[in-house]
């Protein structure tokens, strides 16, 4: 389900990994020659090999970042599918702003908060108000008046569309 993106960047990183491994090999060879000879190649060999190790590590970290970005895209897609299946109208949600310090995401003005308006009755039912109508949850079923709904999103959609 997760498709690979960032093909150009991944190709460049793959080339950099091969260069890093080449640096490690050349550096190790130079260090071995330096050990057997007059020691002139020992320090540059070790430095070259260590540089190669760092290049390989940084490239693998970049691969992990790309994998995480792709996983986040797939998760967002699945979350949208779930919301659609439950009847949640995503067009009424607030657009998510670009990441910035001090921004909090709140429901749009016509959406009521899902968590803040829940009241527990003595019989164990959860009652919440949505657009002036009560939605009652008993066990795993949501009720608006006498109409039953499998999910909260479907109950809210029916209220929004005036079906109940």
PDB file of C-alpha atoms in Angstrom:
ATOM      1  CA  UNK A   1       0.000   0.000   0.000  1.00  0.00           C
ATOM      2  CA  UNK A   2       2.874   2.399   0.651  1.00  0.00           C
ATOM      3  CA  UNK A   3       4.263   3.563  -2.658  1.00  0.00           C
ATOM      4  CA  UNK A   4       7.786   4.819  -2.883  1.00  0.00           C
ATOM      5  CA  UNK A   5       8.208   8.477  -3.691  1.00  0.00           C
ATOM      6  CA  UNK A   6      11.275  10.674  -3.799  1.00  0.00           C
ATOM      7  CA  UNK A   7      12.837   8.499  -6.530  1.00  0.00           C
ATOM      8  CA  UNK A   8      15.464  11.074  -7.544  1.00  0.00           C
ATOM      9  CA  UNK A   9      16.575  11.687  -3.962  1.00  0.00           C
ATOM     10  CA  UNK A  10      16.692   7.957  -3.273  1.00  0.00           C
ATOM     11  CA  UNK A  11      18.850   7.417  -6.385  1.00  0.00           C
ATOM     12  CA  UNK A  12      21.274  10.120  -5.288  1.00  0.00           C
ATOM     13  CA  UNK A  13      21.416   8.678  -1.774  1.00  0.00           C
ATOM     14  CA  UNK A  14      22.079   5.202  -3.151  1.00  0.00           C
ATOM     15  CA  UNK A  15      25.018   6.583  -5.144  1.00  0.00           C
ATOM     16  CA  UNK A  16      26.273   8.364  -2.012  1.00  0.00           C
ATOM     17  CA  UNK A  17      26.100   5.095  -0.047  1.00  0.00           C
ATOM     18  CA  UNK A  18      28.292   3.405  -2.675  1.00  0.00           C
ATOM     19  CA  UNK A  19      30.728   6.344  -2.512  1.00  0.00           C
ATOM     20  CA  UNK A  20      30.764   6.047   1.283  1.00  0.00           C
ATOM     21  CA  UNK A  21      31.569   2.346   1.108  1.00  0.00           C
ATOM     22  CA  UNK A  22      34.303   3.111  -1.443  1.00  0.00           C
ATOM     23  CA  UNK A  23      35.771   5.669   0.993  1.00  0.00           C
ATOM     24  CA  UNK A  24      35.700   3.042   3.735  1.00  0.00           C
ATOM     25  CA  UNK A  25      37.501   0.518   1.486  1.00  0.00           C
ATOM     26  CA  UNK A  26      40.096   2.974   0.190  1.00  0.00           C
ATOM     27  CA  UNK A  27      40.671   4.364   3.684  1.00  0.00           C
ATOM     28  CA  UNK A  28      41.123   0.897   5.151  1.00  0.00           C
ATOM     29  CA  UNK A  29      43.568   0.012   2.365  1.00  0.00           C
ATOM     30  CA  UNK A  30      45.514   3.234   2.957  1.00  0.00           C
ATOM     31  CA  UNK A  31      45.626   2.553   6.712  1.00  0.00           C
ATOM     32  CA  UNK A  32      46.925  -0.993   6.135  1.00  0.00           C
ATOM     33  CA  UNK A  33      49.615   0.332   3.786  1.00  0.00           C
ATOM     34  CA  UNK A  34      50.485   2.963   6.399  1.00  0.00           C
ATOM     35  CA  UNK A  35      50.847   0.295   9.069  1.00  0.00           C
ATOM     36  CA  UNK A  36      53.176  -1.806   6.917  1.00  0.00           C
ATOM     37  CA  UNK A  37      55.177   1.113   5.497  1.00  0.00           C
ATOM     38  CA  UNK A  38      56.538   4.302   6.931  1.00  0.00           C
ATOM     39  CA  UNK A  39      53.159   5.390   8.435  1.00  0.00           C
ATOM     40  CA  UNK A  40      52.618   8.210   5.932  1.00  0.00           C
ATOM     41  CA  UNK A  41      49.196   6.847   4.826  1.00  0.00           C
ATOM     42  CA  UNK A  42      47.955   5.812   8.278  1.00  0.00           C
ATOM     43  CA  UNK A  43      46.247   9.072   9.399  1.00  0.00           C
ATOM     44  CA  UNK A  44      44.754   9.925   5.979  1.00  0.00           C
ATOM     45  CA  UNK A  45      43.523   6.337   5.635  1.00  0.00           C
ATOM     46  CA  UNK A  46      41.761   6.373   8.990  1.00  0.00           C
ATOM     47  CA  UNK A  47      40.278   9.802   8.231  1.00  0.00           C
ATOM     48  CA  UNK A  48      39.021   8.630   4.844  1.00  0.00           C
ATOM     49  CA  UNK A  49      37.461   5.470   6.298  1.00  0.00           C
ATOM     50  CA  UNK A  50      35.730   7.373   9.128  1.00  0.00           C
ATOM     51  CA  UNK A  51      34.408   9.924   6.593  1.00  0.00           C
ATOM     52  CA  UNK A  52      32.980   7.055   4.573  1.00  0.00           C
ATOM     53  CA  UNK A  53      31.250   5.636   7.650  1.00  0.00           C
ATOM     54  CA  UNK A  54      29.652   9.022   8.372  1.00  0.00           C
ATOM     55  CA  UNK A  55      28.506   9.358   4.758  1.00  0.00           C
ATOM     56  CA  UNK A  56      26.846   5.920   4.846  1.00  0.00           C
ATOM     57  CA  UNK A  57      25.156   6.667   8.199  1.00  0.00           C
ATOM     58  CA  UNK A  58      23.818  10.051   7.047  1.00  0.00           C
ATOM     59  CA  UNK A  59      22.432   8.482   3.864  1.00  0.00           C
ATOM     60  CA  UNK A  60      20.623   5.792   5.851  1.00  0.00           C
ATOM     61  CA  UNK A  61      19.136   8.435   8.149  1.00  0.00           C
ATOM     62  CA  UNK A  62      17.850  10.249   5.052  1.00  0.00           C
ATOM     63  CA  UNK A  63      16.327   6.971   3.781  1.00  0.00           C
ATOM     64  CA  UNK A  64      14.559   6.589   7.145  1.00  0.00           C
ATOM     65  CA  UNK A  65      13.183  10.135   6.891  1.00  0.00           C
ATOM     66  CA  UNK A  66      11.792   9.423   3.408  1.00  0.00           C
ATOM     67  CA  UNK A  67      10.249   6.161   4.658  1.00  0.00           C
ATOM     68  CA  UNK A  68       8.608   8.020   7.560  1.00  0.00           C
ATOM     69  CA  UNK A  69       7.206  10.672   5.199  1.00  0.00           C
ATOM     70  CA  UNK A  70       5.716   7.977   2.963  1.00  0.00           C
ATOM     71  CA  UNK A  71       4.239   6.209   5.983  1.00  0.00           C
ATOM     72  CA  UNK A  72       2.657   9.479   7.140  1.00  0.00           C
ATOM     73  CA  UNK A  73       1.123  10.015   3.697  1.00  0.00           C
ATOM     74  CA  UNK A  74      -0.333   6.494   3.762  1.00  0.00           C
ATOM     75  CA  UNK A  75      -1.687   6.994   7.292  1.00  0.00           C
ATOM     76  CA  UNK A  76      -3.383  10.229   6.238  1.00  0.00           C
ATOM     77  CA  UNK A  77      -4.963   8.438   3.271  1.00  0.00           C
ATOM     78  CA  UNK A  78      -6.297   5.659   5.523  1.00  0.00           C
ATOM     79  CA  UNK A  79      -7.630   8.196   8.041  1.00  0.00           C
ATOM     80  CA  UNK A  80      -9.499   9.991   5.241  1.00  0.00           C
ATOM     81  CA  UNK A  81     -11.010   6.703   4.060  1.00  0.00           C
ATOM     82  CA  UNK A  82     -12.133   5.863   7.599  1.00  0.00           C
ATOM     83  CA  UNK A  83     -13.662   9.317   8.032  1.00  0.00           C
ATOM     84  CA  UNK A  84     -15.548   8.989   4.739  1.00  0.00           C
ATOM     85  CA  UNK A  85     -16.799   5.506   5.674  1.00  0.00           C
ATOM     86  CA  UNK A  86     -18.079   6.822   9.012  1.00  0.00           C
ATOM     87  CA  UNK A  87     -19.842   9.693   7.294  1.00  0.00           C
ATOM     88  CA  UNK A  88     -17.647  12.467   8.650  1.00  0.00           C
ATOM     89  CA  UNK A  89     -17.832  15.544   6.446  1.00  0.00           C
ATOM     90  CA  UNK A  90     -14.197  16.589   6.094  1.00  0.00           C
ATOM     91  CA  UNK A  91     -15.113  19.775   4.229  1.00  0.00           C
ATOM     92  CA  UNK A  92     -16.383  21.296   7.476  1.00  0.00           C
ATOM     93  CA  UNK A  93     -13.082  20.727   9.231  1.00  0.00           C
ATOM     94  CA  UNK A  94     -10.516  23.455   9.671  1.00  0.00           C
ATOM     95  CA  UNK A  95      -7.637  23.430   7.221  1.00  0.00           C
ATOM     96  CA  UNK A  96      -4.444  22.395   8.979  1.00  0.00           C
ATOM     97  CA  UNK A  97      -2.015  25.317   8.887  1.00  0.00           C
ATOM     98  CA  UNK A  98       1.662  25.012   8.116  1.00  0.00           C
ATOM     99  CA  UNK A  99       3.626  24.040  11.232  1.00  0.00           C
ATOM    100  CA  UNK A 100       4.407  27.120  13.277  1.00  0.00           C
ATOM    101  CA  UNK A 101       4.956  27.966  16.901  1.00  0.00           C
ATOM    102  CA  UNK A 102       1.864  28.784  18.908  1.00  0.00           C
ATOM    103  CA  UNK A 103      -0.800  27.453  16.505  1.00  0.00           C
ATOM    104  CA  UNK A 104      -3.568  25.335  17.970  1.00  0.00           C
ATOM    105  CA  UNK A 105      -6.051  23.491  15.809  1.00  0.00           C
ATOM    106  CA  UNK A 106      -9.694  23.985  16.788  1.00  0.00           C
ATOM    107  CA  UNK A 107     -12.959  22.791  15.252  1.00  0.00           C
ATOM    108  CA  UNK A 108     -14.610  25.215  12.843  1.00  0.00           C
ATOM    109  CA  UNK A 109     -17.197  27.617  14.267  1.00  0.00           C
ATOM    110  CA  UNK A 110     -20.171  25.428  13.345  1.00  0.00           C
ATOM    111  CA  UNK A 111     -18.581  22.209  14.642  1.00  0.00           C
ATOM    112  CA  UNK A 112     -18.934  21.548  18.339  1.00  0.00           C
ATOM    113  CA  UNK A 113     -16.111  19.934  20.203  1.00  0.00           C
ATOM    114  CA  UNK A 114     -16.538  16.178  20.389  1.00  0.00           C
ATOM    115  CA  UNK A 115     -14.949  15.764  23.810  1.00  0.00           C
ATOM    116  CA  UNK A 116     -16.001  18.872  25.745  1.00  0.00           C
ATOM    117  CA  UNK A 117     -19.766  18.429  25.521  1.00  0.00           C
ATOM    118  CA  UNK A 118     -20.091  14.777  26.589  1.00  0.00           C
ATOM    119  CA  UNK A 119     -22.187  14.154  29.705  1.00  0.00           C
ATOM    120  CA  UNK A 120     -22.492  10.792  31.437  1.00  0.00           C
ATOM    121  CA  UNK A 121     -25.971   9.908  32.640  1.00  0.00           C
ATOM    122  CA  UNK A 122     -26.605   7.819  35.719  1.00  0.00           C
ATOM    123  CA  UNK A 123     -27.657   4.867  33.550  1.00  0.00           C
ATOM    124  CA  UNK A 124     -24.216   4.890  31.889  1.00  0.00           C
ATOM    125  CA  UNK A 125     -25.296   6.438  28.596  1.00  0.00           C
ATOM    126  CA  UNK A 126     -23.143   9.164  27.101  1.00  0.00           C
ATOM    127  CA  UNK A 127     -25.033  12.211  25.886  1.00  0.00           C
ATOM    128  CA  UNK A 128     -23.633  14.945  23.680  1.00  0.00           C
ATOM    129  CA  UNK A 129     -25.147  17.855  21.834  1.00  0.00           C
ATOM    130  CA  UNK A 130     -24.524  18.424  18.147  1.00  0.00           C
ATOM    131  CA  UNK A 131     -26.073  21.389  16.333  1.00  0.00           C
ATOM    132  CA  UNK A 132     -28.784  21.643  18.968  1.00  0.00           C
ATOM    133  CA  UNK A 133     -29.687  17.925  18.878  1.00  0.00           C
ATOM    134  CA  UNK A 134     -28.851  15.269  21.446  1.00  0.00           C
ATOM    135  CA  UNK A 135     -26.888  12.192  20.437  1.00  0.00           C
ATOM    136  CA  UNK A 136     -27.067   9.413  23.023  1.00  0.00           C
ATOM    137  CA  UNK A 137     -24.573   6.549  23.057  1.00  0.00           C
ATOM    138  CA  UNK A 138     -25.758   3.366  24.726  1.00  0.00           C
ATOM    139  CA  UNK A 139     -23.317   0.462  24.538  1.00  0.00           C
ATOM    140  CA  UNK A 140     -21.909   0.870  21.022  1.00  0.00           C
ATOM    141  CA  UNK A 141     -24.990   2.363  19.351  1.00  0.00           C
ATOM    142  CA  UNK A 142     -25.693   6.065  18.825  1.00  0.00           C
ATOM    143  CA  UNK A 143     -29.275   7.327  18.984  1.00  0.00           C
ATOM    144  CA  UNK A 144     -30.817  10.542  17.729  1.00  0.00           C
ATOM    145  CA  UNK A 145     -34.361  10.375  19.051  1.00  0.00           C
ATOM    146  CA  UNK A 146     -35.340   6.806  18.069  1.00  0.00           C
ATOM    147  CA  UNK A 147     -33.022   6.469  15.046  1.00  0.00           C
ATOM    148  CA  UNK A 148     -29.988   4.223  15.531  1.00  0.00           C
ATOM    149  CA  UNK A 149     -26.518   4.824  14.029  1.00  0.00           C
ATOM    150  CA  UNK A 150     -23.425   2.649  14.065  1.00  0.00           C
ATOM    151  CA  UNK A 151     -21.023   5.598  14.447  1.00  0.00           C
ATOM    152  CA  UNK A 152     -21.002   9.094  15.837  1.00  0.00           C
ATOM    153  CA  UNK A 153     -20.011  10.428  12.425  1.00  0.00           C
ATOM    154  CA  UNK A 154     -23.107   8.923  10.784  1.00  0.00           C
ATOM    155  CA  UNK A 155     -25.339  10.407  13.473  1.00  0.00           C
ATOM    156  CA  UNK A 156     -23.754  13.837  13.005  1.00  0.00           C
ATOM    157  CA  UNK A 157     -24.083  13.559   9.223  1.00  0.00           C
ATOM    158  CA  UNK A 158     -27.775  12.706   9.507  1.00  0.00           C
ATOM    159  CA  UNK A 159     -28.309  15.745  11.733  1.00  0.00           C
ATOM    160  CA  UNK A 160     -26.346  17.975   9.354  1.00  0.00           C
ATOM    161  CA  UNK A 161     -28.376  16.753   6.380  1.00  0.00           C
ATOM    162  CA  UNK A 162     -31.674  17.140   8.263  1.00  0.00           C
ATOM    163  CA  UNK A 163     -32.550  13.442   7.980  1.00  0.00           C
ATOM    164  CA  UNK A 164     -33.399  13.186  11.693  1.00  0.00           C
TER     165      UNK A 164
END
